[in-house]
Amino acid sequence: MSKWLANAIEQASSKQDWFQPLRAQAIQSLAEITWPTRKTEAWKYTSLRAVERFKQEAEIKKLRDSVTTIDEFDAIELVFENGHCQFQQIGDLPKGLTIVKLNEASSEMQSFALQKFSSVKPKRHLFGLINDALVPDLVYIKVADQAVIDKPIRITSLLSEQAQVHTRVFVELGQQAKACIVEHYKGELECLNTGFIEYSLANESCLEHYRFALQSGKAVSIGGSHFELAECADLNSTVVGFGSDLSRLDIDVIHSGERAFAKLNAFYLLDNKETFDLHTTIEHAVPNGTTEENVRIIAGDKAKAVFNGRIHIHRDAQKTLAELNNRNLLMSHDAEINTKPELEIYADDVRCAHGATVAEIDKKAMYYLQSRGVPKEQAQVMLNFGFINELIDEMPNQALAQWLRPQMKKRFAAMKVK
Amino acid sequence: MTEQIDKALEREYEAGFVSDVESETFEPGLNEDIIRRISTMKGEPEWMLEARLKAFNTWLEMEEPDWALVDYAKIDFQAISYYSAPKSMKDKPKSLDEVDPELLRTYEKLGIPLVEQQMLAGVAVDAVFDSVSVVTTFREKLEEAGVIFCPISEAVHAYPELVKQYLGSVVPTKDNYYAALNAAVFTDGSFVYIPKGTRCPMELSTYFRINEQNTGQFERTLIVADEGSYVSYLEGCTAPQRDENQLHAAVVELVALDDAEIKYSTVQNWYPGDENGKGGIYNFVTKRGICHTNAKISWTQVETGSAVTWKYPSCILKGDNSIGEFYSVALTRGAQQADTGTKMIHLGKNTRSTIISKGISAGRSNNSYRGLVRMNSCADGARNFTQCDSLLIGDQCGAHTFPYVESRNPSAIVEHEATTSKVSDEQMFLCQQRGLDPEKAVSMIVNGFCKEVFKELPMEFAVEAGKLLEISLEGSVG
């Protein structure tokens, strides 16, 4: 067993609080687990060496980062500082929205929450279990039936150097409820965080979701967003990622009610020696579900990109429509892209397709721009930007899109291209 | 509807008879002694025995792979007999007239022409019965052209230099669990050598038959196409209908030197087991070819048999401008499980590969495509196109796609697409409206679905494959 994991288990075993029952389960599973190697399918391309580097006894520096505002974006802010929730209720929350810090909640609320947590997140995620075992502060967000929350809710995680942090939120949308949630991870310090957010969408509810996995540099970020969709629920999710020493994200969408609709757009831009490993799993357990997934990756310099997109159609899930489109741009001779779109289908009356391409920027397009006087670097940024702009355009919240575009441009301009 | 399909799919396995041939069979079990005995039976030189023992020790240290999407009872390697040969083969027959008539009848029944005069012109056959090669036809005619086509057990004696040089050069012993097992216990198979600049005057073919009970078949095929040569090679297989599972773990190695071309076609029709999944062959095969500069290897396979298939014919595109192709139709029904696909490893500049895979699942079967396309950092300008289509017949089967794409070269282009669908009501309506009965209509639609692959097969095989598919699909529409 890895030393880091042994340490983590030891640390978790001493925790005594209301979350203990779930911790104990997780610890038991972790004790039986074999630490992933290259032969472990889920970690085939990504080494966990970066995790092993973290020492329990390391001195945690003071928090330097602060929450940056997103221009023209008025949100309800839920901030985790080194894993501790700093949510201060200023004024009234919109009608129908409840945010509960579970450590301070009543014991009824806590035992209710115990039923919820880990009900959506699949047990196979190693770091999900580690999160179960170690998470210090848990938050439960409920949007009441028929409530429409116009103001987005932003969950930000701030970390200081050498910190090892675990964050966890459960979001429940009532029937016909509507909400927008932004998960925001940033910073480039050497730190480790696991951030797992679970979403339960009741009948006809509607969720607009963003995960900005923008940690870079020496950060190690491993996390997941897990969704369960009831009948006619509607999910529109956008994932934006930069790479870091080790970035891993697991997204699960479980169609457990009929006629649910899931749209998942993801794009990530990698530079330097960064790694980003995205695993998405779409489970169609019932008939008449629809999934549209679009994943685009740009890898430059010595970066390594991994994508595993699994669509699983269960025996009864007739009339399912599921499509996955994965396009990748490889920008340098030292970069690499590993992609595996998977289909596992047990029902016959379905329409499923996936496609994947890996190539460099179209030489003809480059020639066209250069022959019209656009310098090479600029042409490259233009074409790269065009590659992902399509997905930015599809973001329902234009204020966020406006904020994101310059960030992307900045990233492109800094990318080393050979 | 499903019930009707299942019922209709209970067709007879036509090659399921047992030949009454007196055999000499080793008692079940696997140890160094058995390997020594196999080697002695074959009268092999010392270096061959050493290689076998080394492979056996490697195998002992390896673990059985479990990553494929197939589910079967663990194999007891000590319960298998590793050598079985018809007694009449002891004094090797020198010509066809000396071959046991019962053996000839077996092949006649299977429709494999061993009597040269009656053959369709232009196919030379090496017939492998359990552990030994029974007869190889047209050898003289091939020798005139300088082509070597003989059982590998003979090649070990007659052409030791060629065998030493190439055997295990493409599929090393350590490659995988079954390759290591094969290297230790392989009994026979075909050896082909095409000299420089020669176009092989006829199609070469090997026909594999497992007859004896509780035996495994471990054949080894090695094809070397020297510079600028061309050969087309066909492979067919059947086995009797039995309640026990039998293991077939073969290794096929292809070497295409500069400017050479090898076309390798397989029609695999091992006994698939009954409708409940009882009995049938476990087909765990390693097939790989290496392409040198400007060479081309093309794999075409039609897979309709076996209880469990685990097979990935692959190409290593080592030389610049080399080409790899993989065309596959895999049909599963009853309780069959197939996990098949290919690997294309691009090393050379401007290498190209095409993968067309058609999977058809019926009954309660599971059919997976598993493939790997790797563009190494030196594969400038390499190109791959992959298309995987799955067709589902009935709501109890499964169709799966697991393509791995790994690219380390920006100038390489990889394209992969996969679709899954069923025989649509519209297609059925259109055909039936024009007077075709439902069965014919399905057969026609499926044939159309597989057309791209069938057109790659040599003519006689294409006809056989089409027929095989038709029989397999018989009554698949309720």
PDB file of N, CA and C in Angstrom, chain A residues 138-215:
ATOM      1  N   LEU A 138     -18.841  19.515   5.631  1.00  0.00           N
ATOM      2  CA  LEU A 138     -19.747  19.137   4.547  1.00  0.00           C
ATOM      3  C   LEU A 138     -20.885  20.137   4.440  1.00  0.00           C
ATOM      4  N   VAL A 139     -21.298  20.404   3.208  1.00  0.00           N
ATOM      5  CA  VAL A 139     -22.365  21.378   2.989  1.00  0.00           C
ATOM      6  C   VAL A 139     -23.481  20.739   2.171  1.00  0.00           C
ATOM      7  N   TYR A 140     -24.707  21.050   2.574  1.00  0.00           N
ATOM      8  CA  TYR A 140     -25.875  20.528   1.860  1.00  0.00           C
ATOM      9  C   TYR A 140     -26.650  21.716   1.307  1.00  0.00           C
ATOM     10  N   ILE A 141     -26.923  21.659   0.005  1.00  0.00           N
ATOM     11  CA  ILE A 141     -27.669  22.743  -0.639  1.00  0.00           C
ATOM     12  C   ILE A 141     -28.976  22.180  -1.161  1.00  0.00           C
ATOM     13  N   LYS A 142     -30.075  22.820  -0.809  1.00  0.00           N
ATOM     14  CA  LYS A 142     -31.367  22.338  -1.284  1.00  0.00           C
ATOM     15  C   LYS A 142     -32.109  23.461  -1.994  1.00  0.00           C
ATOM     16  N   VAL A 143     -32.595  23.148  -3.184  1.00  0.00           N
ATOM     17  CA  VAL A 143     -33.466  24.094  -3.877  1.00  0.00           C
ATOM     18  C   VAL A 143     -34.863  23.475  -3.816  1.00  0.00           C
ATOM     19  N   ALA A 144     -35.800  24.185  -3.224  1.00  0.00           N
ATOM     20  CA  ALA A 144     -37.132  23.624  -2.980  1.00  0.00           C
ATOM     21  C   ALA A 144     -37.883  23.372  -4.283  1.00  0.00           C
ATOM     22  N   ASP A 145     -38.909  22.550  -4.206  1.00  0.00           N
ATOM     23  CA  ASP A 145     -39.758  22.286  -5.372  1.00  0.00           C
ATOM     24  C   ASP A 145     -40.228  23.605  -5.993  1.00  0.00           C
ATOM     25  N   GLN A 146     -40.245  23.643  -7.277  1.00  0.00           N
ATOM     26  CA  GLN A 146     -40.699  24.806  -8.070  1.00  0.00           C
ATOM     27  C   GLN A 146     -39.887  26.094  -7.864  1.00  0.00           C
ATOM     28  N   ALA A 147     -38.896  26.062  -7.002  1.00  0.00           N
ATOM     29  CA  ALA A 147     -38.138  27.300  -6.779  1.00  0.00           C
ATOM     30  C   ALA A 147     -37.197  27.547  -7.964  1.00  0.00           C
ATOM     31  N   VAL A 148     -37.107  28.798  -8.364  1.00  0.00           N
ATOM     32  CA  VAL A 148     -36.160  29.164  -9.426  1.00  0.00           C
ATOM     33  C   VAL A 148     -35.163  30.153  -8.832  1.00  0.00           C
ATOM     34  N   ILE A 149     -33.916  29.725  -8.780  1.00  0.00           N
ATOM     35  CA  ILE A 149     -32.894  30.594  -8.192  1.00  0.00           C
ATOM     36  C   ILE A 149     -32.165  31.270  -9.345  1.00  0.00           C
ATOM     37  N   ASP A 150     -32.402  32.570  -9.493  1.00  0.00           N
ATOM     38  CA  ASP A 150     -31.802  33.285 -10.628  1.00  0.00           C
ATOM     39  C   ASP A 150     -30.315  33.505 -10.438  1.00  0.00           C
ATOM     40  N   LYS A 151     -29.957  33.783  -9.187  1.00  0.00           N
ATOM     41  CA  LYS A 151     -28.567  34.090  -8.901  1.00  0.00           C
ATOM     42  C   LYS A 151     -27.749  32.792  -8.885  1.00  0.00           C
ATOM     43  N   PRO A 152     -26.668  32.755  -9.619  1.00  0.00           N
ATOM     44  CA  PRO A 152     -25.851  31.531  -9.582  1.00  0.00           C
ATOM     45  C   PRO A 152     -25.215  31.329  -8.211  1.00  0.00           C
ATOM     46  N   ILE A 153     -24.946  30.064  -7.893  1.00  0.00           N
ATOM     47  CA  ILE A 153     -24.260  29.751  -6.640  1.00  0.00           C
ATOM     48  C   ILE A 153     -22.845  29.341  -7.022  1.00  0.00           C
ATOM     49  N   ARG A 154     -21.847  30.032  -6.444  1.00  0.00           N
ATOM     50  CA  ARG A 154     -20.468  29.686  -6.794  1.00  0.00           C
ATOM     51  C   ARG A 154     -19.766  29.034  -5.614  1.00  0.00           C
ATOM     52  N   ILE A 155     -19.229  27.855  -5.867  1.00  0.00           N
ATOM     53  CA  ILE A 155     -18.480  27.149  -4.831  1.00  0.00           C
ATOM     54  C   ILE A 155     -17.002  27.283  -5.170  1.00  0.00           C
ATOM     55  N   THR A 156     -16.266  28.005  -4.343  1.00  0.00           N
ATOM     56  CA  THR A 156     -14.843  28.229  -4.632  1.00  0.00           C
ATOM     57  C   THR A 156     -13.993  27.522  -3.590  1.00  0.00           C
ATOM     58  N   SER A 157     -12.918  26.942  -4.055  1.00  0.00           N
ATOM     59  CA  SER A 157     -12.019  26.279  -3.132  1.00  0.00           C
ATOM     60  C   SER A 157     -10.673  26.995  -3.157  1.00  0.00           C
ATOM     61  N   LEU A 158     -10.245  27.479  -1.982  1.00  0.00           N
ATOM     62  CA  LEU A 158      -8.954  28.167  -1.899  1.00  0.00           C
ATOM     63  C   LEU A 158      -7.997  27.340  -1.059  1.00  0.00           C
ATOM     64  N   LEU A 159      -6.760  27.237  -1.517  1.00  0.00           N
ATOM     65  CA  LEU A 159      -5.808  26.407  -0.793  1.00  0.00           C
ATOM     66  C   LEU A 159      -4.503  27.149  -0.576  1.00  0.00           C
ATOM     67  N   SER A 160      -3.854  26.873   0.537  1.00  0.00           N
ATOM     68  CA  SER A 160      -2.531  27.447   0.733  1.00  0.00           C
ATOM     69  C   SER A 160      -1.479  26.380   0.445  1.00  0.00           C
ATOM     70  N   GLU A 161      -0.244  26.821   0.364  1.00  0.00           N
ATOM     71  CA  GLU A 161       0.830  25.931  -0.032  1.00  0.00           C
ATOM     72  C   GLU A 161       0.962  24.750   0.930  1.00  0.00           C
ATOM     73  N   GLN A 162       1.176  23.586   0.394  1.00  0.00           N
ATOM     74  CA  GLN A 162       1.356  22.336   1.153  1.00  0.00           C
ATOM     75  C   GLN A 162       0.082  21.799   1.812  1.00  0.00           C
ATOM     76  N   ALA A 163      -1.025  22.508   1.608  1.00  0.00           N
ATOM     77  CA  ALA A 163      -2.267  22.038   2.232  1.00  0.00           C
ATOM     78  C   ALA A 163      -2.793  20.799   1.507  1.00  0.00           C
ATOM     79  N   GLN A 164      -3.392  19.902   2.284  1.00  0.00           N
ATOM     80  CA  GLN A 164      -4.102  18.761   1.691  1.00  0.00           C
ATOM     81  C   GLN A 164      -5.546  18.896   2.131  1.00  0.00           C
ATOM     82  N   VAL A 165      -6.404  19.106   1.156  1.00  0.00           N
ATOM     83  CA  VAL A 165      -7.739  19.581   1.461  1.00  0.00           C
ATOM     84  C   VAL A 165      -8.801  18.730   0.776  1.00  0.00           C
ATOM     85  N   HIS A 166      -9.904  18.521   1.482  1.00  0.00           N
ATOM     86  CA  HIS A 166     -10.982  17.727   0.901  1.00  0.00           C
ATOM     87  C   HIS A 166     -12.292  18.491   1.044  1.00  0.00           C
ATOM     88  N   THR A 167     -12.949  18.724  -0.068  1.00  0.00           N
ATOM     89  CA  THR A 167     -14.225  19.448  -0.006  1.00  0.00           C
ATOM     90  C   THR A 167     -15.344  18.573  -0.546  1.00  0.00           C
ATOM     91  N   ARG A 168     -16.536  18.832   0.004  1.00  0.00           N
ATOM     92  CA  ARG A 168     -17.652  17.965  -0.371  1.00  0.00           C
ATOM     93  C   ARG A 168     -18.966  18.722  -0.210  1.00  0.00           C
ATOM     94  N   VAL A 169     -19.778  18.694  -1.261  1.00  0.00           N
ATOM     95  CA  VAL A 169     -21.085  19.351  -1.214  1.00  0.00           C
ATOM     96  C   VAL A 169     -22.117  18.415  -1.817  1.00  0.00           C
ATOM     97  N   PHE A 170     -23.306  18.435  -1.265  1.00  0.00           N
ATOM     98  CA  PHE A 170     -24.410  17.707  -1.881  1.00  0.00           C
ATOM     99  C   PHE A 170     -25.467  18.723  -2.279  1.00  0.00           C
ATOM    100  N   VAL A 171     -25.863  18.678  -3.542  1.00  0.00           N
ATOM    101  CA  VAL A 171     -26.848  19.635  -4.044  1.00  0.00           C
ATOM    102  C   VAL A 171     -28.099  18.873  -4.429  1.00  0.00           C
ATOM    103  N   GLU A 172     -29.222  19.306  -3.900  1.00  0.00           N
ATOM    104  CA  GLU A 172     -30.474  18.638  -4.241  1.00  0.00           C
ATOM    105  C   GLU A 172     -31.445  19.635  -4.859  1.00  0.00           C
ATOM    106  N   LEU A 173     -31.914  19.316  -6.058  1.00  0.00           N
ATOM    107  CA  LEU A 173     -32.891  20.169  -6.726  1.00  0.00           C
ATOM    108  C   LEU A 173     -34.252  19.496  -6.615  1.00  0.00           C
ATOM    109  N   GLY A 174     -35.251  20.241  -6.072  1.00  0.00           N
ATOM    110  CA  GLY A 174     -36.610  19.702  -5.947  1.00  0.00           C
ATOM    111  C   GLY A 174     -37.286  19.641  -7.304  1.00  0.00           C
ATOM    112  N   GLN A 175     -38.513  19.154  -7.315  1.00  0.00           N
ATOM    113  CA  GLN A 175     -39.244  19.041  -8.571  1.00  0.00           C
ATOM    114  C   GLN A 175     -39.419  20.406  -9.216  1.00  0.00           C
ATOM    115  N   GLN A 176     -39.199  20.451 -10.496  1.00  0.00           N
ATOM    116  CA  GLN A 176     -39.336  21.665 -11.308  1.00  0.00           C
ATOM    117  C   GLN A 176     -38.499  22.831 -10.780  1.00  0.00           C
ATOM    118  N   ALA A 177     -37.519  22.531  -9.984  1.00  0.00           N
ATOM    119  CA  ALA A 177     -36.647  23.595  -9.487  1.00  0.00           C
ATOM    120  C   ALA A 177     -35.626  23.941 -10.558  1.00  0.00           C
ATOM    121  N   LYS A 178     -35.036  25.123 -10.423  1.00  0.00           N
ATOM    122  CA  LYS A 178     -34.060  25.545 -11.414  1.00  0.00           C
ATOM    123  C   LYS A 178     -32.915  26.273 -10.714  1.00  0.00           C
ATOM    124  N   ALA A 179     -31.692  25.921 -11.060  1.00  0.00           N
ATOM    125  CA  ALA A 179     -30.564  26.587 -10.410  1.00  0.00           C
ATOM    126  C   ALA A 179     -29.334  26.557 -11.300  1.00  0.00           C
ATOM    127  N   CYS A 180     -28.380  27.410 -10.936  1.00  0.00           N
ATOM    128  CA  CYS A 180     -27.102  27.429 -11.661  1.00  0.00           C
ATOM    129  C   CYS A 180     -25.977  27.328 -10.640  1.00  0.00           C
ATOM    130  N   ILE A 181     -25.096  26.356 -10.818  1.00  0.00           N
ATOM    131  CA  ILE A 181     -24.010  26.170  -9.861  1.00  0.00           C
ATOM    132  C   ILE A 181     -22.668  26.222 -10.573  1.00  0.00           C
ATOM    133  N   VAL A 182     -21.761  26.994 -10.007  1.00  0.00           N
ATOM    134  CA  VAL A 182     -20.423  27.113 -10.578  1.00  0.00           C
ATOM    135  C   VAL A 182     -19.417  26.553  -9.575  1.00  0.00           C
ATOM    136  N   GLU A 183     -18.669  25.550  -9.972  1.00  0.00           N
ATOM    137  CA  GLU A 183     -17.586  25.049  -9.124  1.00  0.00           C
ATOM    138  C   GLU A 183     -16.305  25.666  -9.642  1.00  0.00           C
ATOM    139  N   HIS A 184     -15.570  26.286  -8.755  1.00  0.00           N
ATOM    140  CA  HIS A 184     -14.393  27.033  -9.210  1.00  0.00           C
ATOM    141  C   HIS A 184     -13.155  26.613  -8.415  1.00  0.00           C
ATOM    142  N   TYR A 185     -12.196  26.012  -9.102  1.00  0.00           N
ATOM    143  CA  TYR A 185     -10.946  25.618  -8.463  1.00  0.00           C
ATOM    144  C   TYR A 185      -9.825  26.391  -9.132  1.00  0.00           C
ATOM    145  N   LYS A 186      -8.959  27.014  -8.344  1.00  0.00           N
ATOM    146  CA  LYS A 186      -7.897  27.796  -8.971  1.00  0.00           C
ATOM    147  C   LYS A 186      -6.631  27.772  -8.120  1.00  0.00           C
ATOM    148  N   GLY A 187      -5.619  28.472  -8.593  1.00  0.00           N
ATOM    149  CA  GLY A 187      -4.353  28.542  -7.875  1.00  0.00           C
ATOM    150  C   GLY A 187      -3.307  27.657  -8.508  1.00  0.00           C
ATOM    151  N   GLU A 188      -2.036  27.995  -8.215  1.00  0.00           N
ATOM    152  CA  GLU A 188      -0.970  27.195  -8.827  1.00  0.00           C
ATOM    153  C   GLU A 188       0.064  26.751  -7.810  1.00  0.00           C
ATOM    154  N   LEU A 189      -0.269  26.908  -6.505  1.00  0.00           N
ATOM    155  CA  LEU A 189       0.667  26.509  -5.461  1.00  0.00           C
ATOM    156  C   LEU A 189       0.719  25.006  -5.344  1.00  0.00           C
ATOM    157  N   GLU A 190       1.764  24.526  -4.692  1.00  0.00           N
ATOM    158  CA  GLU A 190       1.881  23.099  -4.471  1.00  0.00           C
ATOM    159  C   GLU A 190       0.922  22.701  -3.348  1.00  0.00           C
ATOM    160  N   CYS A 191      -0.180  22.086  -3.732  1.00  0.00           N
ATOM    161  CA  CYS A 191      -1.178  21.677  -2.744  1.00  0.00           C
ATOM    162  C   CYS A 191      -1.970  20.523  -3.340  1.00  0.00           C
ATOM    163  N   LEU A 192      -2.734  19.871  -2.489  1.00  0.00           N
ATOM    164  CA  LEU A 192      -3.510  18.734  -2.972  1.00  0.00           C
ATOM    165  C   LEU A 192      -4.952  18.926  -2.554  1.00  0.00           C
ATOM    166  N   ASN A 193      -5.871  18.789  -3.492  1.00  0.00           N
ATOM    167  CA  ASN A 193      -7.259  18.832  -3.059  1.00  0.00           C
ATOM    168  C   ASN A 193      -8.107  17.781  -3.768  1.00  0.00           C
ATOM    169  N   THR A 194      -9.075  17.259  -3.044  1.00  0.00           N
ATOM    170  CA  THR A 194     -10.072  16.407  -3.670  1.00  0.00           C
ATOM    171  C   THR A 194     -11.397  17.132  -3.488  1.00  0.00           C
ATOM    172  N   GLY A 195     -12.077  17.389  -4.556  1.00  0.00           N
ATOM    173  CA  GLY A 195     -13.358  18.091  -4.491  1.00  0.00           C
ATOM    174  C   GLY A 195     -14.438  17.275  -5.172  1.00  0.00           C
ATOM    175  N   PHE A 196     -15.334  16.743  -4.391  1.00  0.00           N
ATOM    176  CA  PHE A 196     -16.401  15.920  -4.961  1.00  0.00           C
ATOM    177  C   PHE A 196     -17.757  16.551  -4.656  1.00  0.00           C
ATOM    178  N   ILE A 197     -18.498  16.819  -5.696  1.00  0.00           N
ATOM    179  CA  ILE A 197     -19.812  17.433  -5.524  1.00  0.00           C
ATOM    180  C   ILE A 197     -20.856  16.492  -6.115  1.00  0.00           C
ATOM    181  N   GLU A 198     -21.892  16.215  -5.339  1.00  0.00           N
ATOM    182  CA  GLU A 198     -22.956  15.330  -5.817  1.00  0.00           C
ATOM    183  C   GLU A 198     -24.211  16.144  -6.095  1.00  0.00           C
ATOM    184  N   TYR A 199     -24.904  15.785  -7.155  1.00  0.00           N
ATOM    185  CA  TYR A 199     -26.117  16.500  -7.542  1.00  0.00           C
ATOM    186  C   TYR A 199     -27.251  15.508  -7.720  1.00  0.00           C
ATOM    187  N   SER A 200     -28.369  15.806  -7.076  1.00  0.00           N
ATOM    188  CA  SER A 200     -29.539  14.976  -7.281  1.00  0.00           C
ATOM    189  C   SER A 200     -30.628  15.849  -7.895  1.00  0.00           C
ATOM    190  N   LEU A 201     -31.060  15.507  -9.095  1.00  0.00           N
ATOM    191  CA  LEU A 201     -32.039  16.337  -9.805  1.00  0.00           C
ATOM    192  C   LEU A 201     -33.392  15.621  -9.805  1.00  0.00           C
ATOM    193  N   ALA A 202     -34.392  16.230  -9.156  1.00  0.00           N
ATOM    194  CA  ALA A 202     -35.721  15.618  -9.102  1.00  0.00           C
ATOM    195  C   ALA A 202     -36.447  15.829 -10.433  1.00  0.00           C
ATOM    196  N   ASN A 203     -37.643  15.268 -10.534  1.00  0.00           N
ATOM    197  CA  ASN A 203     -38.423  15.343 -11.773  1.00  0.00           C
ATOM    198  C   ASN A 203     -38.504  16.765 -12.313  1.00  0.00           C
ATOM    199  N   GLU A 204     -38.268  16.879 -13.589  1.00  0.00           N
ATOM    200  CA  GLU A 204     -38.430  18.147 -14.325  1.00  0.00           C
ATOM    201  C   GLU A 204     -37.595  19.301 -13.774  1.00  0.00           C
ATOM    202  N   SER A 205     -36.599  18.991 -12.977  1.00  0.00           N
ATOM    203  CA  SER A 205     -35.743  20.075 -12.503  1.00  0.00           C
ATOM    204  C   SER A 205     -34.695  20.385 -13.568  1.00  0.00           C
ATOM    205  N   CYS A 206     -34.051  21.508 -13.391  1.00  0.00           N
ATOM    206  CA  CYS A 206     -33.165  21.993 -14.444  1.00  0.00           C
ATOM    207  C   CYS A 206     -31.899  22.573 -13.821  1.00  0.00           C
ATOM    208  N   LEU A 207     -30.761  22.018 -14.171  1.00  0.00           N
ATOM    209  CA  LEU A 207     -29.506  22.488 -13.579  1.00  0.00           C
ATOM    210  C   LEU A 207     -28.542  22.965 -14.658  1.00  0.00           C
ATOM    211  N   GLU A 208     -28.021  24.175 -14.395  1.00  0.00           N
ATOM    212  CA  GLU A 208     -26.969  24.697 -15.259  1.00  0.00           C
ATOM    213  C   GLU A 208     -25.694  24.558 -14.419  1.00  0.00           C
ATOM    214  N   HIS A 209     -24.723  23.832 -14.945  1.00  0.00           N
ATOM    215  CA  HIS A 209     -23.561  23.508 -14.120  1.00  0.00           C
ATOM    216  C   HIS A 209     -22.256  23.883 -14.820  1.00  0.00           C
ATOM    217  N   TYR A 210     -21.342  24.444 -14.050  1.00  0.00           N
ATOM    218  CA  TYR A 210     -20.012  24.732 -14.598  1.00  0.00           C
ATOM    219  C   TYR A 210     -18.971  24.188 -13.641  1.00  0.00           C
ATOM    220  N   ARG A 211     -17.964  23.565 -14.175  1.00  0.00           N
ATOM    221  CA  ARG A 211     -16.820  23.230 -13.322  1.00  0.00           C
ATOM    222  C   ARG A 211     -15.589  23.835 -13.964  1.00  0.00           C
ATOM    223  N   PHE A 212     -15.030  24.852 -13.303  1.00  0.00           N
ATOM    224  CA  PHE A 212     -13.801  25.466 -13.798  1.00  0.00           C
ATOM    225  C   PHE A 212     -12.638  24.836 -13.044  1.00  0.00           C
ATOM    226  N   ALA A 213     -12.015  23.844 -13.658  1.00  0.00           N
ATOM    227  CA  ALA A 213     -10.891  23.156 -13.016  1.00  0.00           C
ATOM    228  C   ALA A 213      -9.619  23.866 -13.449  1.00  0.00           C
ATOM    229  N   LEU A 214      -9.425  25.065 -12.880  1.00  0.00           N
ATOM    230  CA  LEU A 214      -8.357  25.925 -13.393  1.00  0.00           C
ATOM    231  C   LEU A 214      -7.112  25.916 -12.514  1.00  0.00           C
ATOM    232  N   GLN A 215      -6.937  24.864 -11.754  1.00  0.00           N
ATOM    233  CA  GLN A 215      -5.692  24.779 -10.990  1.00  0.00           C
ATOM    234  C   GLN A 215      -4.567  24.451 -11.946  1.00  0.00           C
TER     235      GLN A 215
END
